[in-house]
Amino acid sequence: MNILVIEDDRRIASFLERGLTAEGHQVAVELDGRDGLERARSDPFDLIILDRTLPYVDGIEIARMLRAERRPVLILMLTAKASLQDKITGLKEGADDYLTKPFAFDELLARIFALGRRRGSIDRETVLTVGPLSLDPATRRVSRDGEPITLTAREFELLRYLIENAGRVISRERLLNSVWQIGYDPGTKIVDVYIRYLRAKIDRPGEESLIQTVRSVGYMLAAVPPATPA
């Protein structure tokens, strides 16, 4: 993969450059957010390994801007910010994966491999359509009745999974395992939070939600749009 590392710690940046190059990747390094954002916009990278706390422009802002510009690059956020809220914010604002420091290099490689595999499968897929919704895995564009909808990376993956399983009830546990690749935690509300985000973007005022709640089980994307209440 062609990888851009945006990391202001020179020791970590050098370690990543040497290690990833040894694994056969092409690696470029930028040491601050301003130069990193400019490089991400000017060169076609497959993956950005992105620190959150950077000089000039922080990692969250970089991810947010790249997603707003619809740039088809994977983002792996690598940061010391390890709280649940930090992770939720990073994923919500555009990261495809989130790894905390200190980290094991083998785990980083495994996550890069998984992201690369996901990108490869996306490139081979066709546009997915359910009812008024259309989702293009290759361009990461989503629309309802032809009107574009802007989603974060995690919202996109969640909607994609629901579309692929339209008409089926999907448990919260399965959504966590499949979309977030994490085990089920009965105390977490992350699935419900992201369903709320999605509904706010894909539903229309006064109409029943396309994503139906199945009480005590999970959620289902209607294969046919629900009828508008009389």
Coordinates of C-alpha atoms in Angstrom, one line a residue:
M1 CA 0.0 0.0 0.0
N2 CA 1.0 3.6 -0.5
I3 CA 0.9 5.0 3.0
L4 CA 1.2 8.5 4.4
V5 CA 2.3 8.8 8.1
I6 CA 1.3 12.1 9.8
E7 CA 3.1 12.0 13.1
D8 CA 4.9 14.8 15.0
D9 CA 7.0 12.4 17.2
R10 CA 10.1 11.9 15.1
R11 CA 11.0 8.7 16.9
I12 CA 7.6 7.1 16.2
A13 CA 7.5 8.4 12.6
S14 CA 11.0 7.0 11.9
F15 CA 10.0 3.7 13.4
L16 CA 6.9 3.5 11.3
E17 CA 8.7 4.5 8.1
R18 CA 11.4 1.8 8.6
G19 CA 9.0 -0.9 9.7
L20 CA 6.4 -0.4 7.1
T21 CA 9.0 0.0 4.3
A22 CA 10.5 -3.4 5.4
E23 CA 7.0 -4.9 5.0
G24 CA 6.9 -3.8 1.4
H25 CA 4.8 -0.7 1.7
Q26 CA 5.6 2.7 0.1
V27 CA 5.8 5.2 3.0
A28 CA 5.9 9.0 3.1
V29 CA 6.1 11.0 6.4
E30 CA 4.9 14.4 7.4
L31 CA 5.7 15.8 10.8
D32 CA 2.8 18.3 11.3
G33 CA -0.8 18.6 10.4
R34 CA -0.5 21.4 7.9
D35 CA 2.0 19.7 5.7
G36 CA 0.3 16.4 6.2
L37 CA -3.1 17.7 5.0
E38 CA -1.4 19.3 2.0
R39 CA 0.4 16.1 1.1
A40 CA -2.9 14.0 1.6
R41 CA -4.6 16.4 -0.9
S42 CA -1.8 16.4 -3.5
D43 CA -0.8 12.7 -3.6
P44 CA -2.9 9.5 -4.1
F45 CA -2.4 7.5 -0.9
D46 CA -4.2 4.3 -0.1
L47 CA -3.9 4.8 3.7
I48 CA -3.1 7.6 6.1
I49 CA -1.8 6.7 9.6
L50 CA -2.8 9.8 11.5
D51 CA -1.9 11.1 14.9
R52 CA -4.6 13.2 16.7
T53 CA -2.4 15.8 18.5
L54 CA -0.5 17.6 15.8
P55 CA 1.0 21.1 15.3
Y56 CA -1.0 23.6 13.2
V57 CA -3.9 21.2 12.3
D58 CA -5.0 18.4 14.5
G59 CA -5.8 14.9 13.3
I60 CA -9.6 15.2 13.9
E61 CA -9.7 18.2 11.7
I62 CA -7.7 16.5 9.0
A63 CA -10.0 13.5 9.0
R64 CA -13.1 15.7 8.9
M65 CA -11.8 17.8 6.0
L66 CA -10.7 14.8 3.9
R67 CA -14.1 13.1 4.4
A68 CA -15.9 16.4 3.6
E69 CA -13.9 16.5 0.3
R70 CA -14.9 12.8 -0.4
R71 CA -11.3 11.7 -0.8
P72 CA -11.2 7.9 -1.2
V73 CA -8.4 7.2 1.3
L74 CA -8.4 4.9 4.4
I75 CA -7.6 6.5 7.7
L76 CA -6.1 4.7 10.7
M77 CA -5.9 7.0 13.7
L78 CA -2.9 6.2 15.9
T79 CA -2.9 8.2 19.1
A80 CA -2.4 8.3 22.8
K81 CA -6.0 9.5 23.3
A82 CA -7.5 6.2 24.6
S83 CA -10.9 7.0 26.2
L84 CA -14.1 5.6 24.8
Q85 CA -15.2 9.2 23.9
D86 CA -11.9 9.8 22.1
K87 CA -12.5 6.7 20.1
I88 CA -16.1 7.5 19.3
T89 CA -15.0 11.0 18.2
G90 CA -12.2 9.7 16.0
L91 CA -14.4 7.2 14.3
K92 CA -17.4 9.6 13.9
E93 CA -15.2 12.2 12.3
G94 CA -13.8 10.0 9.6
A95 CA -11.3 7.3 10.9
D96 CA -11.8 3.8 9.5
D97 CA -9.9 2.3 12.4
Y98 CA -8.5 3.6 15.8
L99 CA -5.4 2.3 17.5
T100 CA -4.0 3.6 20.8
K101 CA -0.4 4.2 21.8
P102 CA 1.6 2.4 23.0
F103 CA 0.9 -0.2 20.3
A104 CA 2.3 -3.5 19.1
F105 CA 3.7 -3.3 15.6
D106 CA 2.2 -6.7 14.7
E107 CA -1.2 -5.4 15.6
L108 CA -0.7 -2.3 13.4
L109 CA 0.3 -4.6 10.5
A110 CA -2.8 -6.8 11.1
R111 CA -5.1 -3.7 11.0
I112 CA -3.4 -2.4 7.9
F113 CA -4.0 -5.8 6.3
A114 CA -7.6 -5.8 7.3
L115 CA -8.2 -2.3 5.9
G116 CA -6.4 -3.2 2.7
R117 CA -8.6 -6.3 2.3
R118 CA -11.7 -4.1 2.9
R119 CA -10.6 -1.7 0.2
G120 CA -10.0 -4.5 -2.2
S121 CA -13.4 -5.9 -1.7
I122 CA -15.0 -2.4 -2.1
D123 CA -13.2 -1.8 -5.4
R124 CA -14.8 -5.0 -6.8
E125 CA -18.3 -4.2 -5.7
T126 CA -21.2 -2.6 -7.5
V127 CA -23.7 0.0 -6.3
L128 CA -26.0 -1.3 -3.6
T129 CA -29.7 -0.1 -3.7
V130 CA -32.5 -0.7 -1.3
G131 CA -35.7 1.3 -1.7
P132 CA -34.8 5.0 -2.1
L133 CA -31.3 4.5 -0.8
S134 CA -28.2 4.0 -3.1
L135 CA -24.7 3.3 -1.8
D136 CA -21.6 3.1 -4.0
P137 CA -18.7 1.2 -2.2
A138 CA -16.1 2.3 -4.7
T139 CA -16.8 6.1 -4.5
R140 CA -18.3 6.0 -1.0
R141 CA -21.2 8.0 -2.3
V142 CA -24.7 7.7 -0.7
S143 CA -28.0 9.1 -1.9
R144 CA -31.7 9.0 -1.3
D145 CA -33.9 9.4 -4.3
G146 CA -30.8 10.8 -6.1
E147 CA -30.1 13.4 -3.5
P148 CA -26.6 13.1 -2.0
I149 CA -26.1 12.3 1.7
T150 CA -22.8 13.0 3.4
L151 CA -21.8 10.3 5.9
T152 CA -18.7 9.8 8.1
A153 CA -16.6 6.7 7.5
R154 CA -18.3 4.7 10.3
E155 CA -21.8 5.8 9.4
F156 CA -21.0 4.6 5.8
E157 CA -19.9 1.2 7.0
L158 CA -22.9 0.8 9.3
L159 CA -25.4 1.8 6.5
R160 CA -23.6 -0.5 4.1
Y161 CA -23.9 -3.4 6.5
L162 CA -27.6 -2.7 7.0
I163 CA -28.2 -2.5 3.3
E164 CA -26.4 -5.7 2.7
N165 CA -28.8 -7.3 5.2
A166 CA -31.9 -5.4 4.3
G167 CA -35.1 -7.0 5.6
R168 CA -33.2 -8.9 8.3
V169 CA -33.1 -8.1 12.0
I170 CA -29.5 -7.4 13.0
S171 CA -28.6 -7.6 16.7
R172 CA -26.5 -5.0 18.4
E173 CA -23.8 -7.6 19.1
R174 CA -23.6 -8.5 15.4
L175 CA -23.3 -4.9 14.4
L176 CA -20.5 -4.3 16.9
N177 CA -18.6 -7.4 15.7
S178 CA -19.1 -6.6 12.0
V179 CA -18.9 -2.8 11.8
W180 CA -16.6 -2.0 14.7
Q181 CA -14.7 -5.4 14.9
I182 CA -15.1 -5.3 18.7
G183 CA -16.7 -7.7 21.2
Y184 CA -20.1 -7.1 22.7
D185 CA -20.2 -4.8 25.7
P186 CA -23.7 -4.7 27.2
G187 CA -22.9 -1.2 28.6
T188 CA -22.0 0.4 25.4
K189 CA -24.5 2.6 23.5
I190 CA -22.3 3.2 20.4
V191 CA -24.6 1.2 18.0
D192 CA -27.7 3.2 19.2
V193 CA -25.7 6.5 18.9
Y194 CA -24.7 5.7 15.3
I195 CA -28.2 4.5 14.4
R196 CA -29.4 7.9 15.6
Y197 CA -26.8 9.7 13.5
L198 CA -27.8 7.7 10.4
R199 CA -31.6 8.3 10.9
A200 CA -31.0 12.0 11.1
K201 CA -29.3 11.9 7.7
I202 CA -31.3 9.4 5.7
D203 CA -34.9 9.8 7.0
R204 CA -37.3 12.5 6.0
P205 CA -39.4 14.6 8.4
G206 CA -42.9 13.2 9.0
E207 CA -42.0 9.8 7.6
E208 CA -41.4 6.6 9.5
S209 CA -37.7 5.8 9.8
L210 CA -36.1 3.5 7.1
I211 CA -34.2 1.8 10.0
Q212 CA -36.7 0.0 12.2
T213 CA -36.0 -0.8 15.9
V214 CA -36.8 -4.3 17.0
R215 CA -37.1 -4.0 20.7
S216 CA -34.6 -5.9 22.8
V217 CA -33.0 -7.3 19.7
G218 CA -31.5 -4.7 17.3
Y219 CA -32.3 -3.0 14.1
M220 CA -33.5 -3.7 10.6
L221 CA -33.3 -1.7 7.4
A222 CA -36.7 -2.0 5.6
A223 CA -36.3 -3.7 2.3
V224 CA -39.4 -1.6 1.2
P225 CA -39.8 1.9 2.6
P226 CA -42.4 2.0 5.4
A227 CA -45.7 3.6 4.5
T228 CA -46.1 7.2 5.5
P229 CA -48.6 7.5 8.4
A230 CA -52.0 8.8 7.4

